Every structure is written in structure tokens, then in C-alpha cells.
């Protein structure tokens, strides 16, 4: 059941996708939270995957992992970063998840012999989940983003559920349509017609938007605001201008210029109009946007870049953001270059040699064989040339393999992910994972979510965190093989972070006396980096990068 007086804001997209609905949702959350109303943000993804864990990152961007271990859409990462708090399973749903619950219930006769149908049964399941998110997460307001665009066949049930919510709680539900206003080059004039049509389409679902967030290359002028207002039956002061800007972190500040926060409270009939306190956020956004700050040049050596003719950096979104937060804290502008590991693997010596021009190198998480020999070469280069190196998950496993091959002289050291019968399986499948692979139960079965990690005294990791125990989020099936730990340690590698029972190696590093910063984590620190609380390991890595002289 819903909480008494709980408020719901549904965010829907008009005209086209990819115009920043997720950022608007996150910004609404931040604005209301800064006015003293606890908020939870809910993402609805209309696809049939049960979670986002089974999709290739070039297909759908990064898979973001919640504390619980749920594998979600990257928007959930943005939500957490804006709210600076952890979200829960209730805050995320896909069509796959919804249908799976309904079908499981049908199989156990819970519908008592009824014909089970999209309406009402699937819709009821959606409603139940929206209300559960409201009840579980301590919010006063839920902001629910419905993925896709109005008129998409596949999000229709979710939009219909939103309509029913309005019928149930007429005073507590409002609708925000994030739309796009093109400025065709041939005309040089902003056009409102596509948005008018999108509102009509929404009307045909029985929904009238309360707000239009007008995304465009330019700010919306008064004349067009009035036109949209009269044509779409939305109050003029609730047509909010949202022009393109440099950074997503400016968006809440920009929306606030049109008083979005106060207008939302008014529409929701929330009595207290409190002043928005965005001081800390503003300070961060100003630092992040300071183009006068000196650069710090980082190379990310990965493989999920190319889709057709386009380069897709979304696959590594949380890493990019984590770098930005630490760089802003250190008063630097990050300059990130994508280096395709596949080229290094093919023997492209120039790309490898060029790594010397960076101040820091990251090898991010990944799966499978493509590009890994290229990544290992890049890691060797970073180690031998004393370039600060930060390995994330696969980047840590490959760092250990490189060390085993080139320092321990185990020439055939490998991971059993690639070489099943490796002579020296320095990285091996975790025991409990074996069955998942042989049964082909891949979805949601990795070692996922938050686990504690103990940090050894006197190490880079311990000094960075300034704590003995930390919790970090994971997503892997393989681990450093315990049989090789002693040998690796004897050869100089330090396992500075382990599971509390010392069985799983969570962080590997080289002592500062040997290398300025060579550290890898089995977990994904990037998932817990936030604008207002940058991640200590990213900050430490960047400090080492800044200390390395910039080269041309
Ligand atoms: N493929 C590796 C594993 O499954 C690393 C996973 C990752 O980088 N997220 O253990």
C-alpha cells in the first residue's frame, strides 16, 4: 500500500529519446531533496531483459550495479550520484522483471484460474512495484522515469499505470514531459509543433502533463513558452527552459533558474516552500567546469568503444564521472583519451609508445578475450615506465597476470576465463561460479554487489581510504587464484585489500618505493564515486598522475 500523502512525479519523454530525461529526473530529485524532501528515484525500463546485466555495453551503455547487487541501467548511477545516496531494488524495474513476476505467479496458480492479461494483471504488478518503492525507501516524493518515448509500443503499459496512479491519488500525482524542440538549420527558428504533437499523443493515453521541460539547443523564449502553454494546456511558468549546456551537473542549477523546484512543490501541494540550498552542488559544478584548471591526461585502454562509425564512451560512464569528481576536488580538468586495446593487440607499436604521453592509465572492467593481450601490454608498459596505473576488476586481474608473466616469469600465466586449461591459472573461476557456467544460468549470477574488504596497514589503499574496513561493489566470476598468492607476494606484489576471511584478493598494489601508483581493485570503486564525495582511490590515482610531469 502507498504511504499516506506520498507524492509521485512521472517523467515521460516526448518527440525523441536521448534528450536527457534521466538527467532531468536526477535534477528534480536533487532540487526536491535540497528543499528538505527525501526523494527516491525510480527507473522503468521497458525492455524484456530481466535486468541490464545481460546486455553488451556497446548495446546499452554501462551496467550499473546497486549495493544489493542488482544490475541496472546506467541512469541508476546518475540518480545515485545526484542524490548522493544508495538506491534499492524497488527503485528499478524492467518489463522483463514485471512479466517474470506475473508469470511465476500464474504458474503457481495464484490467479485462481483467471485468464491472466496485460490489463489488469501486468499493470497491477507495475502499480504494486511503484507503491512498494514509495513505501520502502523512506522518501516523501518518488520521481519515476519511464524509459523510451511517448508513442513507443513497449512502454504503453507503464504509461497506463501512471494514469491509474493519478486516478487513485489525484492530489498526489503530477506529470512532467521532457520534450525536444528542434531548431532546423534551414529555418534558424525553434519549432514547437513536434512537442505539441507529443502532448496530444500523451493526452490520448488520458494523461495531461503538468510541466513541459523544453530541451533544445537554445533557451526557449517567452513567445514560444506562451505558445506551448496555450496549445498544450500547461501553465506558462511550468514550461521550463532546458537548453544544451556543457555539463549535466549544471542542469539542476539551470532548471532552478526557471524556479522548477518551487513550481513542483506548488503543483504537488507540498506546503513548505524552503529555499533550495545548492551551495555545495554549485561549488562542485563550478570546479568541474573550470576550463582554466590545468589538465590531467588520462588514457583509458578498453574495448567497448566502437559501434559502427561511432565511438561510445557510455560503456564506461561511471569511470569517467569518478575521474571528474576527483579531478574537480584536486582543481584539475581531466582530459580522457580512449585507447583501443585491440589496436595494441594487433601490434600497433605507435599506440603503445604513445602511452608514455599520458599521466595515468586505466584498464577498466571487461569480459572475454577481445583486446586482452593489448591491455596486458599496456599494463606492462605502465609498470615499466612508472606511469600511474589503475586497474578496475578485469584491469586488476590482468595486472596480476602481467606481473606473473613478466616478473614471476610464468610465461603462460592466464585467466581460465580465456584459457580453460591454463598451465598457470593465476586468475581462476570462483568455486560457486562453476555451476552457473555449466548450467548456462548467466543472468544475475556473478558475485554481485557490496562486500566488505579489509585493508592492510601501511599500504596505498589503506592510506587513501583512511579506514580499516570498506564496502565496495562487485561484478565478477573470476578471482585471483589463492594458490598463487604467496608466490606473487614473494615477488613483490602486495595484496592490500582482502575479504575479511583473507580468501579473496580485493586489491593488488606495488609499494610506492617501486612504482608511483600501480593498483588494481577486484571491485568497481567507480560505482560509489559521487560529486560531493569523490572516491579516495580515484583521488589517490589522480594525485599520482598530477605528480607525473606532463609530456607532449
Ligand atoms: N571478466 C572478469 C570476471 O568475470 C572481470 C569482470 C569485470 O571486469 N567486471 O571476473
Tab-separated table of N, CA and C in Angstrom, residues 100 102 197 238 279 298 362-363 379 461 492 537:
chain	number	residue	atom	x	y	z
A	100	UNK	N	8.070	-11.457	-15.508
A	100	UNK	CA	8.560	-12.649	-14.825
A	100	UNK	C	7.763	-12.894	-13.532
A	102	UNK	N	4.711	-11.884	-12.854
A	102	UNK	CA	3.333	-12.264	-13.187
A	102	UNK	C	3.289	-13.735	-13.630
A	197	UNK	N	2.521	17.867	-30.739
A	197	UNK	CA	2.023	16.539	-31.139
A	197	UNK	C	2.278	15.514	-30.050
A	238	UNK	N	5.151	26.828	-16.054
A	238	UNK	CA	5.529	25.423	-15.932
A	238	UNK	C	6.088	24.863	-17.243
A	279	UNK	N	24.379	25.207	-2.542
A	279	UNK	CA	25.726	25.779	-2.435
A	279	UNK	C	26.809	24.740	-2.708
A	298	UNK	N	44.594	11.420	-19.000
A	298	UNK	CA	44.399	10.024	-18.639
A	298	UNK	C	44.021	9.211	-19.882
A	362	UNK	N	44.262	3.790	-17.226
A	362	UNK	CA	43.257	2.947	-16.578
A	362	UNK	C	42.918	1.786	-17.510
A	363	UNK	N	42.868	0.582	-16.959
A	363	UNK	CA	42.242	-0.521	-17.699
A	363	UNK	C	40.976	-0.875	-16.935
A	379	UNK	N	49.535	-2.567	-19.666
A	379	UNK	CA	49.822	-2.627	-18.228
A	379	UNK	C	51.335	-2.781	-18.001
A	461	UNK	N	46.330	1.725	-0.455
A	461	UNK	CA	44.868	1.634	-0.313
A	461	UNK	C	44.434	2.105	1.079
A	492	UNK	N	56.959	-9.518	-4.778
A	492	UNK	CA	56.856	-8.074	-4.560
A	492	UNK	C	55.466	-7.470	-4.689
A	537	UNK	N	40.205	6.261	-3.893
A	537	UNK	CA	41.204	5.617	-4.751
A	537	UNK	C	41.381	6.379	-6.063
